Coordinates of C-alpha atoms and ligand atoms in Angstrom, one line a residue:
M119 CA -44.8 -29.5 -79.1
N120 CA -42.1 -29.2 -81.8
A121 CA -38.4 -29.8 -81.2
T122 CA -37.6 -26.1 -80.9
Q123 CA -40.3 -25.6 -78.3
N124 CA -39.1 -28.7 -76.4
Q125 CA -35.6 -27.3 -76.4
S126 CA -36.6 -24.0 -74.9
L127 CA -38.7 -25.8 -72.3
L128 CA -35.7 -27.9 -71.3
A129 CA -33.5 -24.8 -71.1
R130 CA -36.0 -23.1 -68.9
R131 CA -36.1 -26.1 -66.6
E132 CA -32.3 -26.0 -66.3
E133 CA -32.5 -22.4 -65.3
E134 CA -35.3 -23.0 -62.9
L135 CA -33.2 -25.7 -61.2
T136 CA -30.3 -23.4 -60.8
N137 CA -32.5 -20.7 -59.3
E138 CA -34.1 -23.2 -56.9
V139 CA -30.7 -24.4 -55.7
V140 CA -29.4 -20.8 -55.4
Q141 CA -32.5 -19.9 -53.4
S142 CA -32.0 -22.9 -51.1
F143 CA -29.1 -21.0 -49.6
D144 CA -31.1 -17.8 -49.0
G145 CA -31.3 -18.5 -45.3
T146 CA -27.5 -18.9 -44.8
A147 CA -26.8 -17.2 -41.5
S148 CA -23.5 -15.6 -42.6
P149 CA -24.0 -13.2 -45.6
R150 CA -20.5 -14.0 -46.8
V151 CA -21.0 -17.8 -46.6
G152 CA -24.3 -17.3 -48.5
E153 CA -22.5 -15.3 -51.2
L154 CA -19.8 -17.9 -51.6
L155 CA -22.3 -20.8 -51.8
Q156 CA -24.7 -19.1 -54.2
G157 CA -21.9 -18.0 -56.4
L158 CA -20.5 -21.5 -56.4
V159 CA -23.8 -23.0 -57.5
R160 CA -24.4 -20.3 -60.2
H161 CA -20.9 -20.9 -61.7
L162 CA -20.9 -24.7 -61.4
H163 CA -24.3 -24.8 -63.1
A164 CA -23.2 -22.4 -65.8
Y165 CA -20.1 -24.5 -66.4
A166 CA -22.2 -27.8 -66.7
R167 CA -24.6 -26.1 -69.1
E168 CA -21.8 -24.5 -71.2
V169 CA -19.9 -27.7 -71.8
R170 CA -23.1 -29.9 -71.8
L171 CA -21.6 -32.1 -69.1
T172 CA -22.3 -35.8 -69.8
E173 CA -23.0 -38.3 -67.0
P174 CA -19.8 -40.3 -67.6
E175 CA -17.9 -37.0 -67.4
W176 CA -19.6 -36.2 -64.1
R177 CA -18.7 -39.7 -62.8
Y178 CA -15.1 -39.2 -64.0
A179 CA -14.9 -35.8 -62.2
I180 CA -16.3 -37.4 -58.9
D181 CA -13.7 -40.2 -59.2
F182 CA -10.9 -37.7 -60.0
L183 CA -11.8 -35.7 -56.8
T184 CA -12.1 -38.9 -54.8
R185 CA -8.6 -39.9 -55.9
T186 CA -7.3 -36.4 -55.1
G187 CA -8.5 -36.9 -51.6
H188 CA -7.2 -40.4 -51.2
I189 CA -3.6 -39.4 -52.2
T190 CA -3.6 -36.4 -49.9
D191 CA -2.1 -36.8 -46.4
E192 CA 0.0 -34.7 -44.0
R193 CA 3.0 -34.9 -46.4
R194 CA 1.1 -34.7 -49.8
Q195 CA -1.5 -32.1 -50.6
E196 CA -3.0 -32.9 -54.0
F197 CA -5.8 -30.4 -53.6
I198 CA -3.3 -27.5 -53.3
L199 CA -1.5 -28.9 -56.4
L200 CA -4.8 -29.0 -58.3
S201 CA -5.6 -25.4 -57.3
D202 CA -2.0 -24.5 -58.4
V203 CA -2.1 -26.0 -61.9
L204 CA -5.6 -24.6 -62.5
G205 CA -4.2 -21.1 -61.7
L206 CA -6.7 -20.7 -58.8
S207 CA -3.9 -20.3 -56.3
M208 CA -2.2 -17.4 -58.2
L209 CA -5.6 -15.8 -59.0
T210 CA -6.5 -15.8 -55.2
I211 CA -3.0 -14.3 -54.5
A212 CA -3.6 -11.6 -57.1
I213 CA -7.0 -10.7 -55.7
N214 CA -5.6 -10.4 -52.2
A215 CA -2.1 -9.0 -52.8
P216 CA -1.1 -5.8 -50.9
T217 CA -2.1 -2.7 -52.9
D218 CA 1.3 -1.1 -52.0
P219 CA 3.3 -1.2 -55.3
D220 CA 6.6 -1.1 -53.4
A221 CA 5.9 -4.4 -51.5
T222 CA 7.7 -7.5 -52.6
E223 CA 5.3 -9.5 -54.8
P224 CA 3.8 -12.7 -53.4
T225 CA 3.6 -16.0 -55.3
V226 CA 2.3 -19.5 -54.8
F227 CA 2.7 -21.2 -51.4
G228 CA 3.0 -24.8 -52.8
P229 CA 2.5 -28.0 -51.0
F230 CA 6.0 -28.5 -49.5
F231 CA 6.1 -26.1 -46.5
V232 CA 6.6 -27.7 -43.1
G233 CA 5.8 -25.7 -40.0
D234 CA 8.5 -27.0 -37.6
A235 CA 11.7 -26.3 -39.6
P236 CA 14.9 -26.0 -37.6
E237 CA 15.9 -22.6 -36.3
I238 CA 19.3 -21.3 -37.6
G239 CA 21.4 -18.2 -36.8
Y240 CA 23.0 -15.7 -39.2
G241 CA 25.3 -17.7 -41.6
G242 CA 23.8 -21.1 -40.8
D243 CA 23.2 -23.8 -43.4
I244 CA 19.7 -24.8 -44.4
A245 CA 21.0 -27.6 -46.7
Q246 CA 21.6 -30.1 -43.9
G247 CA 22.5 -32.8 -46.5
A248 CA 20.4 -31.6 -49.4
Q249 CA 22.7 -32.0 -52.4
G250 CA 23.7 -29.1 -54.7
E251 CA 26.3 -26.4 -55.3
P252 CA 26.7 -24.1 -52.3
C253 CA 24.7 -20.9 -52.5
W254 CA 25.0 -18.0 -50.1
V255 CA 21.8 -16.0 -49.7
E256 CA 21.6 -12.6 -48.0
G257 CA 19.4 -9.6 -47.8
Q258 CA 17.5 -7.1 -45.7
V259 CA 13.9 -7.1 -44.7
T260 CA 12.4 -3.5 -44.7
D261 CA 9.0 -2.0 -44.9
T262 CA 8.0 -0.3 -48.1
R263 CA 9.5 3.0 -47.0
G264 CA 12.9 1.2 -46.6
E265 CA 12.8 1.1 -42.7
P266 CA 14.4 -2.1 -41.4
V267 CA 12.0 -4.7 -39.9
A268 CA 14.1 -5.9 -37.0
G269 CA 13.4 -9.4 -35.8
A270 CA 11.3 -10.4 -38.8
T271 CA 10.8 -14.2 -39.0
I272 CA 12.1 -15.7 -42.3
E273 CA 11.2 -19.2 -43.3
V274 CA 12.9 -20.7 -46.3
W275 CA 12.5 -24.0 -48.1
E276 CA 13.9 -25.4 -51.4
A277 CA 14.4 -28.6 -53.4
D278 CA 17.8 -30.3 -53.8
E279 CA 19.7 -30.4 -57.1
D280 CA 17.6 -33.4 -58.1
G281 CA 14.4 -31.5 -57.6
F282 CA 13.2 -33.2 -54.4
Y283 CA 12.0 -31.6 -51.2
D284 CA 12.9 -33.4 -48.0
V285 CA 9.2 -34.4 -47.5
Q286 CA 9.7 -36.4 -50.7
Y287 CA 12.7 -38.4 -49.2
S288 CA 11.8 -41.9 -48.0
D289 CA 13.9 -41.6 -44.8
G290 CA 11.9 -38.7 -43.2
R291 CA 14.9 -36.5 -42.6
T292 CA 14.8 -32.7 -42.6
A293 CA 16.9 -30.9 -45.2
G294 CA 16.7 -27.7 -47.4
R295 CA 14.6 -25.8 -44.9
A296 CA 15.0 -23.5 -41.9
R297 CA 13.6 -20.7 -39.9
M298 CA 15.7 -17.6 -38.9
T299 CA 15.3 -14.2 -37.3
A300 CA 16.4 -11.0 -39.0
D301 CA 18.9 -8.9 -37.0
P302 CA 18.2 -5.4 -35.7
E303 CA 18.9 -4.0 -39.2
G304 CA 16.5 -6.5 -40.7
R305 CA 19.5 -8.4 -42.2
Y306 CA 19.7 -12.1 -42.7
G307 CA 22.2 -14.5 -44.4
F308 CA 22.3 -18.2 -44.8
W309 CA 23.9 -21.0 -46.8
S310 CA 21.8 -23.1 -49.1
V311 CA 22.2 -24.9 -52.4
K312 CA 21.7 -23.5 -55.9
P313 CA 18.1 -24.4 -56.8
A314 CA 17.3 -26.5 -59.8
P315 CA 14.1 -26.8 -61.9
Y316 CA 11.9 -29.7 -61.0
P317 CA 8.6 -31.3 -62.0
I318 CA 5.7 -31.1 -59.7
P319 CA 4.5 -34.5 -58.4
G320 CA 3.1 -36.4 -61.4
D321 CA 2.0 -39.7 -59.9
G322 CA -1.5 -38.6 -58.9
P323 CA -4.6 -37.3 -60.5
V324 CA -3.0 -33.8 -61.2
G325 CA -0.2 -35.4 -63.1
E326 CA -2.7 -37.4 -65.1
M327 CA -4.5 -34.1 -65.9
L328 CA -1.3 -32.4 -67.1
T329 CA -0.4 -35.5 -69.3
A330 CA -3.9 -35.4 -70.8
A331 CA -3.5 -31.7 -71.6
G332 CA 0.1 -32.1 -72.9
R333 CA 1.2 -29.6 -70.3
S334 CA 4.7 -29.4 -68.8
P335 CA 4.9 -30.3 -65.2
M336 CA 8.1 -28.3 -64.7
R337 CA 8.8 -25.4 -62.3
P338 CA 11.7 -23.0 -62.8
A339 CA 14.5 -23.1 -60.1
H340 CA 13.5 -21.1 -57.0
I341 CA 13.8 -20.8 -53.2
H342 CA 10.7 -20.3 -51.2
F343 CA 10.4 -17.5 -48.6
M344 CA 7.8 -16.8 -46.0
V345 CA 8.5 -13.5 -44.1
S346 CA 6.4 -12.3 -41.2
A347 CA 6.6 -9.6 -38.6
P348 CA 4.1 -7.9 -36.3
A349 CA 2.0 -5.1 -37.9
H350 CA 3.1 -6.3 -41.4
R351 CA 1.4 -8.4 -44.0
T352 CA 3.0 -11.9 -44.1
L353 CA 4.7 -12.4 -47.4
V354 CA 4.8 -15.8 -49.1
T355 CA 7.0 -15.7 -52.2
H356 CA 9.9 -17.2 -54.1
V357 CA 13.1 -15.9 -55.6
F358 CA 13.6 -17.4 -59.1
L359 CA 17.0 -18.1 -60.7
A360 CA 17.6 -15.5 -63.5
G361 CA 18.4 -17.2 -66.9
G362 CA 17.0 -20.6 -65.7
D363 CA 14.8 -22.9 -67.7
H364 CA 10.9 -22.8 -67.5
L365 CA 10.6 -19.2 -66.4
D366 CA 8.1 -18.9 -69.3
D367 CA 6.1 -22.1 -68.7
D368 CA 5.9 -22.6 -65.0
A369 CA 3.4 -25.4 -64.3
V370 CA 1.7 -23.3 -61.6
F371 CA 1.9 -19.8 -63.2
G372 CA 4.0 -18.5 -60.2
V373 CA 6.7 -16.5 -62.0
K374 CA 6.7 -12.7 -61.6
E375 CA 9.4 -10.6 -63.3
S376 CA 10.3 -8.8 -60.0
L377 CA 11.1 -12.1 -58.3
I378 CA 13.7 -13.2 -60.9
Q379 CA 17.1 -12.4 -59.5
P380 CA 20.7 -13.1 -60.5
F381 CA 22.6 -15.8 -58.7
T382 CA 26.3 -14.8 -59.3
K383 CA 29.1 -17.4 -59.7
Q384 CA 31.9 -17.1 -57.1
P385 CA 35.4 -18.7 -57.2
P386 CA 36.6 -21.2 -54.6
G387 CA 38.1 -19.8 -51.4
A388 CA 36.9 -17.9 -48.4
G389 CA 33.1 -17.3 -48.3
P390 CA 30.7 -15.6 -45.9
G391 CA 29.8 -17.1 -42.5
G392 CA 33.4 -18.3 -42.0
R393 CA 33.1 -21.0 -44.7
T394 CA 35.9 -22.0 -47.0
L395 CA 34.7 -23.4 -50.3
T396 CA 36.7 -25.9 -52.3
G397 CA 34.7 -25.5 -55.5
R398 CA 32.6 -22.8 -57.1
W399 CA 29.7 -21.4 -55.2
W400 CA 26.9 -18.9 -55.8
K401 CA 25.6 -15.7 -54.3
L402 CA 22.2 -14.2 -54.2
V403 CA 21.0 -10.9 -52.7
F404 CA 17.3 -10.8 -52.0
N405 CA 15.9 -7.8 -50.2
V406 CA 12.3 -8.1 -49.0
R407 CA 9.9 -5.2 -48.6
L408 CA 6.9 -6.0 -46.4
A409 CA 3.6 -4.1 -46.7
R410 CA 2.0 -2.8 -43.5
E411 CA -0.9 -4.7 -42.2
E412 CA -3.9 -2.9 -43.7
A413 CA -6.5 -1.5 -41.2
V414 CA -9.7 -3.6 -41.2
Ligands
LIG56 C1 6.6 -25.6 -55.1 O1 7.2 -24.7 -55.6 O2 7.1 -26.1 -54.1 C2 5.3 -26.0 -55.7 C3 4.4 -25.1 -55.9 C4 3.2 -25.5 -56.5 C5 3.0 -26.8 -56.8 C6 4.0 -27.7 -56.6 C7 5.2 -27.3 -56.0
LIG57 FE1 9.1 -25.2 -54.8

């Protein structure tokens, strides 16, 4: 056998191996699980063949994923971060986004949501010690025809002016997050702090990957929203500070034009919610349009 014949024999063996592994999942009870597993095998094998994966590279990848698991706990989710910087989170969001073009666009969830945020009323303050310039945020939750969604649940979370979420503080306190309920007209309003750009956590395997790639770890300034109501699609999104840095090179590809909104500068004095401001403050109006739950 000459070298060319040997090459084509080896290539055929590689393909036969892929087919054998794909077929090993033929008996999967759930057709969808079978589809997911067989697609995974096909694409993983195609990737290994395309890049001609070496054994040291395979070992490095195993070690990388092992370290990703070890650094993950209930306050740090390195796998979500990995999905985010690979653009997989945003691709999954795009695939599943509501088809209604009038719905507020979704974006990445991120690793810093906490389920038991304190409940606040209209005009309450989510900062609770998070440092930053005061920022009043208000808006109305409607459906895509403009009908108010009374009683919608709104959860918000944001980093402080130094770019840290409370879950990154060493003292375990809660700050920069809250849950509230929209009024009968769907309106909400709360005090917060003006968001700042920040780097995603860089001290784990994902940071190592960004450094190796020469990629920026920065995210543009934003406030996270999760808005839910019966019979409506739950919306996970952010509002981004117009004119801020890194709108064009978000480390997790989360920026959408429609989510960039002006934060307007306000002079000291009386502000909303009965608050008197001694220095300048900011105001943001962010109206949310929820899609109807689609029939299944
Ligand atoms: C965030 O905005 O909180 C975030 C999103 C993705 C990765 C890291 C942080
Ligand atoms: Fe964030």
